[in-house]
Short mmCIF file of C-alpha atoms in Angstrom, two decimals:
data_model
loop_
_atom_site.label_atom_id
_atom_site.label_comp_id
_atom_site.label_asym_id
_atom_site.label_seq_id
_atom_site.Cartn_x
_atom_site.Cartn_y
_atom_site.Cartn_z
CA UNK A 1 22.31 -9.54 34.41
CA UNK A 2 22.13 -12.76 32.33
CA UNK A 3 23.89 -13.03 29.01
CA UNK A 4 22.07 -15.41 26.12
CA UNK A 5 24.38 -17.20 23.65
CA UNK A 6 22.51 -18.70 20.63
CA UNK A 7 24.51 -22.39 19.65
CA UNK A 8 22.24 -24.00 17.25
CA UNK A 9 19.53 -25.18 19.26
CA UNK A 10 21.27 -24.60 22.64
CA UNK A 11 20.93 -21.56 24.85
CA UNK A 12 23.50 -21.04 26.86
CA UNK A 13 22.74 -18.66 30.62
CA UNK A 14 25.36 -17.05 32.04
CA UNK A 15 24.78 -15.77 35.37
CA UNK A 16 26.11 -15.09 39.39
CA UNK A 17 25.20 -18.71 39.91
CA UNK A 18 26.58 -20.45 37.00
CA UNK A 19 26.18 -21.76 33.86
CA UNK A 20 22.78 -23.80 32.86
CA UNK A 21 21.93 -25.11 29.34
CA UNK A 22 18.59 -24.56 28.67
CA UNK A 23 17.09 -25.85 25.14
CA UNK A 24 14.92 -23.85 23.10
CA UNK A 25 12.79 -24.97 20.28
CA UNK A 26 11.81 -22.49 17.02
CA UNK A 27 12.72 -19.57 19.73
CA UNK A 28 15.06 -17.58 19.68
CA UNK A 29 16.58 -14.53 22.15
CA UNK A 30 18.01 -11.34 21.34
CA UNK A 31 18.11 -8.55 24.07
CA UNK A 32 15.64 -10.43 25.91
CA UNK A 33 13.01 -10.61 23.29
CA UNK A 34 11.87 -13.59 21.92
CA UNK A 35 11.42 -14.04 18.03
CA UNK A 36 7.98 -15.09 16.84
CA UNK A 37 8.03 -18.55 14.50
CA UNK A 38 8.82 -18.51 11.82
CA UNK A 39 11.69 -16.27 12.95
CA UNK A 40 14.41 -17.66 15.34
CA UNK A 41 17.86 -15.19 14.16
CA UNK A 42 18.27 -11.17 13.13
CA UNK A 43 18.55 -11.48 9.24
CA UNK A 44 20.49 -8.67 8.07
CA UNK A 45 22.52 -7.14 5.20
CA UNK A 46 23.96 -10.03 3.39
CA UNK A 47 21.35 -12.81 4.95
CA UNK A 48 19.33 -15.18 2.71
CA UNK A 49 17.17 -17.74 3.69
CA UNK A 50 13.52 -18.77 3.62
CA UNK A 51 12.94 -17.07 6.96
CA UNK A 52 14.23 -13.95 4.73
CA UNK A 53 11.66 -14.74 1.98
CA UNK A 54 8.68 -14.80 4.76
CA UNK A 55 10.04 -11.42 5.71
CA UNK A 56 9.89 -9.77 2.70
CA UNK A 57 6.19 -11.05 1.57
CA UNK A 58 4.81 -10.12 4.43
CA UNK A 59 6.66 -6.84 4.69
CA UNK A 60 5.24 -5.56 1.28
CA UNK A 61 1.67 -5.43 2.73
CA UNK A 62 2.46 -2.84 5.05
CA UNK A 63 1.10 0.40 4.20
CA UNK A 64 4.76 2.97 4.30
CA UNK A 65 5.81 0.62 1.58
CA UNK A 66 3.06 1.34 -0.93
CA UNK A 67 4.28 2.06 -4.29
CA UNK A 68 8.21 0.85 -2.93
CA UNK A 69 7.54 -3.24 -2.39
CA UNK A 70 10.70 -5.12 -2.57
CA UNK A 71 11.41 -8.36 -4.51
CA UNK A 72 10.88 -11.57 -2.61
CA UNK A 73 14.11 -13.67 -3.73
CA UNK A 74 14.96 -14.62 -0.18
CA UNK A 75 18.29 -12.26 0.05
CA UNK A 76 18.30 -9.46 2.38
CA UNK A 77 19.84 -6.85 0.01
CA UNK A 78 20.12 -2.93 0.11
CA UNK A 79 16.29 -2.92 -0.49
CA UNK A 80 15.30 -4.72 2.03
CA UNK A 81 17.31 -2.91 4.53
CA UNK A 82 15.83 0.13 3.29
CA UNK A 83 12.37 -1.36 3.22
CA UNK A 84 12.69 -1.97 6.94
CA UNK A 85 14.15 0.64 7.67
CA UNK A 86 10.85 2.83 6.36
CA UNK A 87 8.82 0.04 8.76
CA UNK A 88 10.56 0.69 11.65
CA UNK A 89 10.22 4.47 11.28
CA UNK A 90 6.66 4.39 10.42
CA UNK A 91 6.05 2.16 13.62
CA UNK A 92 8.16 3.68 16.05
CA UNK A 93 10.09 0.66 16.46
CA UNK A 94 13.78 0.51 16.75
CA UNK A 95 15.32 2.04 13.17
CA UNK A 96 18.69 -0.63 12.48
CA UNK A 97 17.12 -1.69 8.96
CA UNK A 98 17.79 -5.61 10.69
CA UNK A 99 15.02 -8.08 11.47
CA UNK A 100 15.19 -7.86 15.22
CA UNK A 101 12.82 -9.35 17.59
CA UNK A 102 11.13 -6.46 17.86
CA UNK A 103 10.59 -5.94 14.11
CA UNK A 104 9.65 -9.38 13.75
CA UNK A 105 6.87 -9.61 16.31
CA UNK A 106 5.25 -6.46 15.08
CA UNK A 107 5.42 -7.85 11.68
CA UNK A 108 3.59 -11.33 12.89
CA UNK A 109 1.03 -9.44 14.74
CA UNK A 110 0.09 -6.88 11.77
CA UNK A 111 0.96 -8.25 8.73
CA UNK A 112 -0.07 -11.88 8.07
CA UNK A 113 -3.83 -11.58 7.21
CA UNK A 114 -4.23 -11.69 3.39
CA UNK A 115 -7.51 -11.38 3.27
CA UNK A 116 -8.67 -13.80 1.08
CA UNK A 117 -12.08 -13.95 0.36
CA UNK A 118 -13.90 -16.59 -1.65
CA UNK A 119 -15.94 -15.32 -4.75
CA UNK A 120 -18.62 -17.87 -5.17
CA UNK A 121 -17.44 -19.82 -8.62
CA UNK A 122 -18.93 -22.77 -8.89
CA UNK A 123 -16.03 -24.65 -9.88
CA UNK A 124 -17.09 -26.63 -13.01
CA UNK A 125 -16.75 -22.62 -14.31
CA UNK A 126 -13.37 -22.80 -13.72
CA UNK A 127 -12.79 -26.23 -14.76
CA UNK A 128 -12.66 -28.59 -11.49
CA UNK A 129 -14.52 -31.00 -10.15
CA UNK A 130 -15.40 -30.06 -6.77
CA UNK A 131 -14.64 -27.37 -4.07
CA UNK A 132 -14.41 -27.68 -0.45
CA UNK A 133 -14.71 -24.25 0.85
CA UNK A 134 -14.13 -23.47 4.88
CA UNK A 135 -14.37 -20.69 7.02
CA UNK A 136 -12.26 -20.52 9.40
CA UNK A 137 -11.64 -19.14 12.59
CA UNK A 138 -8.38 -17.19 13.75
CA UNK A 139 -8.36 -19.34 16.83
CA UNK A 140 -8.26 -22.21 15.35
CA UNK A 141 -9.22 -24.27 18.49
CA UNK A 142 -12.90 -23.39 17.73
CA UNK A 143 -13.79 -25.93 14.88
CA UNK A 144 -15.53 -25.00 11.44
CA UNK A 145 -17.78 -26.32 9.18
CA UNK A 146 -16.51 -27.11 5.55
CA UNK A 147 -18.81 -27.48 1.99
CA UNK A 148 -17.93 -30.19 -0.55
CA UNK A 149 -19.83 -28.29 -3.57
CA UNK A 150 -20.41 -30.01 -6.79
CA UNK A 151 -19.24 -28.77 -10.01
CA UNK A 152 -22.21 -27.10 -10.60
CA UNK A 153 -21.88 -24.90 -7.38
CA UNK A 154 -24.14 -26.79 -5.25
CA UNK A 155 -23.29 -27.29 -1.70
CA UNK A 156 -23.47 -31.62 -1.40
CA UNK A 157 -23.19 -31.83 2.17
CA UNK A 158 -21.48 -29.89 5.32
CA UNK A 159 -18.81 -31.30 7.50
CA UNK A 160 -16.97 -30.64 10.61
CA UNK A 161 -13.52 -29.34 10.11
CA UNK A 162 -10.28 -28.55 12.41
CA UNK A 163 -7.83 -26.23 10.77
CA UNK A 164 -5.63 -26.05 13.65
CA UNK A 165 -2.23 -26.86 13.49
CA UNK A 166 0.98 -27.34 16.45
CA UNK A 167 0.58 -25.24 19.59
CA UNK A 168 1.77 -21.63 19.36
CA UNK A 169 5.05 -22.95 21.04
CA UNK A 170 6.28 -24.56 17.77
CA UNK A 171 6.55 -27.79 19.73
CA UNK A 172 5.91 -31.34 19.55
CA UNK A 173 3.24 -32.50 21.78
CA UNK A 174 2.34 -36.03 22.35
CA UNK A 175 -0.23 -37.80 19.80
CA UNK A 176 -3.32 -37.15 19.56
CA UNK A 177 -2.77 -33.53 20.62
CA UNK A 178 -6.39 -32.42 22.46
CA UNK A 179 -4.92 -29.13 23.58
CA UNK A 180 -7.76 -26.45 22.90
CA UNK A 181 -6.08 -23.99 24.91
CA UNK A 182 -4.51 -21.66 22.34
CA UNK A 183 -5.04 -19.99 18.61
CA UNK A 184 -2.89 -22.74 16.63
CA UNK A 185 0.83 -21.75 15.50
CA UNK A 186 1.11 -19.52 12.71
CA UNK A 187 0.63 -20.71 9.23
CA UNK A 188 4.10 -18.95 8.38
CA UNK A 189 5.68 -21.62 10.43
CA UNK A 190 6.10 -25.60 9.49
CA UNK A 191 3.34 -27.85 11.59
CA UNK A 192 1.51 -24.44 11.56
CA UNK A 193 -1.82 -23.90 10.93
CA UNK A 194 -3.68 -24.93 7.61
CA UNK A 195 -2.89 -21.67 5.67
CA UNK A 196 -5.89 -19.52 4.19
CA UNK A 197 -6.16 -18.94 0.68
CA UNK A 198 -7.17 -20.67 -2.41
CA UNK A 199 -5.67 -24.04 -3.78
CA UNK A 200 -5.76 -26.63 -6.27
CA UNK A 201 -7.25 -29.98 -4.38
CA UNK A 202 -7.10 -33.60 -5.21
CA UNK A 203 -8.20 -37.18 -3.99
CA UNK A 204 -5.64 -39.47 -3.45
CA UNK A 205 -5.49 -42.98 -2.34
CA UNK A 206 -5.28 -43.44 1.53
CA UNK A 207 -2.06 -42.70 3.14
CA UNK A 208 0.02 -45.89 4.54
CA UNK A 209 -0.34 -44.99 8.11
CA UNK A 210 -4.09 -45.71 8.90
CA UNK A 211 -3.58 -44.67 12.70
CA UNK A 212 -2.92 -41.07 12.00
CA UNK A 213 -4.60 -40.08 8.58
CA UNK A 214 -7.32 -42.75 8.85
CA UNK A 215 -8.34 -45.67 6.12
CA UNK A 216 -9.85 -43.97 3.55
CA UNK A 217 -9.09 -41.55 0.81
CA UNK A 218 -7.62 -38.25 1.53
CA UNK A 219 -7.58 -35.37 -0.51
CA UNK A 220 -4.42 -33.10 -0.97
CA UNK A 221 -3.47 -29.76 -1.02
CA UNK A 222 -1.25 -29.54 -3.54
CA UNK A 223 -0.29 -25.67 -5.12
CA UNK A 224 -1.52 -22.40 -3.61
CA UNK A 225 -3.01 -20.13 -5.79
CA UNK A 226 -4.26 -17.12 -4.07
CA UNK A 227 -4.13 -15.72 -0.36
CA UNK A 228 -1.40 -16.81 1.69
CA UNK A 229 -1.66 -20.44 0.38
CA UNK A 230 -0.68 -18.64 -2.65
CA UNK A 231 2.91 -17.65 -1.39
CA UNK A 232 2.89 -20.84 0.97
CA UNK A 233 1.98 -23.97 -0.89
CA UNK A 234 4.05 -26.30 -1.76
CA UNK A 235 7.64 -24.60 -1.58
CA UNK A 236 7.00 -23.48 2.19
CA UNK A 237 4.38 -25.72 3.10
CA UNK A 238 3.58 -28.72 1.86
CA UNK A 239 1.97 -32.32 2.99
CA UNK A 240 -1.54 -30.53 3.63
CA UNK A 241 -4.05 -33.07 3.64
CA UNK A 242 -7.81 -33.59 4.43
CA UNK A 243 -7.94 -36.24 6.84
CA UNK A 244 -9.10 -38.04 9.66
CA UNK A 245 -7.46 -40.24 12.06
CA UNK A 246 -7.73 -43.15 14.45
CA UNK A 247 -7.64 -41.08 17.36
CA UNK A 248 -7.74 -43.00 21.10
CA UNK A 249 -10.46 -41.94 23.65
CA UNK A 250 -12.37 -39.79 20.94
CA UNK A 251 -15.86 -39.59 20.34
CA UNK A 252 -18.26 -37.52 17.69
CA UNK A 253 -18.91 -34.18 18.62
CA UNK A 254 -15.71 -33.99 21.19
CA UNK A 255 -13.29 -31.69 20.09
CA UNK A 256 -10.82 -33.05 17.45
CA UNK A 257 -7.40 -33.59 17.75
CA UNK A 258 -4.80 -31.02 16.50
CA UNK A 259 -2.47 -31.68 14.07
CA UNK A 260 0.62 -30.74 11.70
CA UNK A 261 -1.47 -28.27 9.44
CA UNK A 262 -3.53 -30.54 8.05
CA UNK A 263 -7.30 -30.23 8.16
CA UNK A 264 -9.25 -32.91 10.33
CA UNK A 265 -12.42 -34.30 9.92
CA UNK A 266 -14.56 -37.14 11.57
CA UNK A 267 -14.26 -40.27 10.05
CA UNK A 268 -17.39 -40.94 8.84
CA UNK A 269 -17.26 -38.01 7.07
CA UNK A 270 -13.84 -38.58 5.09
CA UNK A 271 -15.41 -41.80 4.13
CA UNK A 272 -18.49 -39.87 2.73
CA UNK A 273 -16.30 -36.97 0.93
CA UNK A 274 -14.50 -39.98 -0.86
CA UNK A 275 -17.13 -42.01 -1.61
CA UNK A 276 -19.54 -39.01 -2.99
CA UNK A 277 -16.37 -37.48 -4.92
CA UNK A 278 -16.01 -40.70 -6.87
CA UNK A 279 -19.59 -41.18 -7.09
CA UNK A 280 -19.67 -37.73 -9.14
CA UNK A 281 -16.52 -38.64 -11.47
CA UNK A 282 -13.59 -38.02 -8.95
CA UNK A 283 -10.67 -40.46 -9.64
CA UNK A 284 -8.14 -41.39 -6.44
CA UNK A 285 -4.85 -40.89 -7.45
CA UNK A 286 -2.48 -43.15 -6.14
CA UNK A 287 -1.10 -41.95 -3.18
CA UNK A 288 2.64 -39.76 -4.37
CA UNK A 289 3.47 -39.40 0.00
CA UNK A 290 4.17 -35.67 -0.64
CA UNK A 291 6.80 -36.17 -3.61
CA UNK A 292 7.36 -32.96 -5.83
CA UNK A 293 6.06 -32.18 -8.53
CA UNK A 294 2.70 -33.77 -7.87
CA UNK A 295 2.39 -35.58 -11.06
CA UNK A 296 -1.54 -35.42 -11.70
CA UNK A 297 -3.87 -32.52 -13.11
CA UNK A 298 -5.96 -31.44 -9.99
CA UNK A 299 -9.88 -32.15 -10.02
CA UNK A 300 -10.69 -29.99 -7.22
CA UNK A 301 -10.30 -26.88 -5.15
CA UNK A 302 -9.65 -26.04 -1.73
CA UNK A 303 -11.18 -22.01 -0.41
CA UNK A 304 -9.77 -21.17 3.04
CA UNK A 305 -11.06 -17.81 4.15
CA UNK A 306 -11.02 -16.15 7.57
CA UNK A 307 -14.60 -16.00 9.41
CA UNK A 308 -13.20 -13.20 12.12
#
């Protein structure tokens, strides 16, 4: 039998024929099993982390903890042993009240929808500007359509839209990334999908790098308020932008490229969203690159609901 020995981001195999460094990235082993991103370690008593945060948020939507959800602080205390503990019994998985493999794949495959559903507010009701409101799907290689709606709650214009973030390998891949093969990487995980939920929006200048987020204005996603956005945005997550891109061999309708959570959109159509949002009273803040706390009241809102 081989023996796995996590160093960092080097896995050591010991076997018969030797020893052979193999690297692993976001994955993890324990007893063979691999750990789903975000997850790459068994958190335990005494643990803390954000990977321990994750946990517990999305461990309080399971239904044997009803009426018994545990604080999300990001230590793995008595109650969160006991809290997993109760999942693993209820599930028939392996009861050591530890985040093993095994608990955190069933966790990732059950327990990350929230559900979200947009309610139809125009947004001038609730004080913004705008809205862009997406469906999307939960492969996220099949492209959606997004709304820019006016204050008022009418719908300006529809747009095409790619929500889909690194490959489900939590790897790099070479830019543009075309790979339509796969669902997208988690939204729990950096680079991951663009996370569902709702979230306050704003136009800011163009970003410095034309060749990946395009010359014109982008708008940013800048603090989750409901859904998983909600728990995500900006202390997990952050960077989320509506953009396009100067993307080599690409053509309107092909497929866009993926990217690091971000949303994608043609070209001409960032141009347009910019242009119309200042044409109805938007103002482009200058561009902050990401820094925290975004300094400027947000004019807009961003819905991101599941379609399937």
């Amino acid at each position: 039998p081989f023996a796995f020995i996590h160093l960092n981001a080097i896995t050591v195999m010991k076997g018969a024929v030797g020893i052979v460094a193999v690297v692993f990235v976001g994955l993890a082993l324990a007893n063979g099993q691999s750990f789903p991103p975000p997850f790459t370690r068994i958190i335990s008593f005494g643990d803390s982390g954000k990977d321990v945060s994750i946990y517990q948020y999305l461990v309080n939507r399971d239904a044997a903890l009803v009426g018994a959800q545990i604080a999300v602080d990001g230590q793995f205390g008595a109650a969160s042993e006991a809290a997993t503990r109760t999942l693993q019994k209820a599930h028939k998985l392996t009861v050591t009240g530890s985040v093993t493999a095994e608990t955190a794949s069933y966790v990732m495959s059950h327990l990350t929808r929230d559900n979200y559903r947009d309610n139809g507010t125009a947004p001038g009701d609730l004080g913004f500007l705008y809205k862009v409101h997406i469906k999307a799907y939960t492969n996220r290689s099949i492209e959606s359509t997004g709304h820019l709606i006016a204050a008022n709650g009418t719908v300006l214009f529809d747009f095409p839209a790619r929500l889909h973030g690194w490959n489900t390998c939590d790897c790099p891949k070479p830019w543009p990334n075309f790979d339509n093969t796969n669902d997208g990487l988690t939204s729990f995980a950096s680079n991951g999908n663009t996370p569902t939920g709702l979230i306050l929006f704003d136009l800011n200048t163009p970003e410095p790098d034309p060749k990946t987020y395009g010359p014109y204005p982008v708008n940013r996603a800048v603090q989750g308020l409901e859904g998983n956005a909600g728990f995500l945005i900006p202390n997990y997550r952050d960077g989320i932008l509506l953009h396009t891109g100067s993307w080599p061999n690409w053509t309107a309708p092909s497929p866009m490229p993926n990217s690091e959570g971000c949303i994608h959109t043609w070209p001409e159509f960032c141009d347009k969203i910019a242009d119309t949002l200042i044409n109805i009273g938007v103002v482009a803040r200058p561009n902050t690159g990401g820094k925290l706390p975004y300094p400027y009241k947000s004019q807009g809102l961003l819905s991101i609901e599941l379609i399937d």
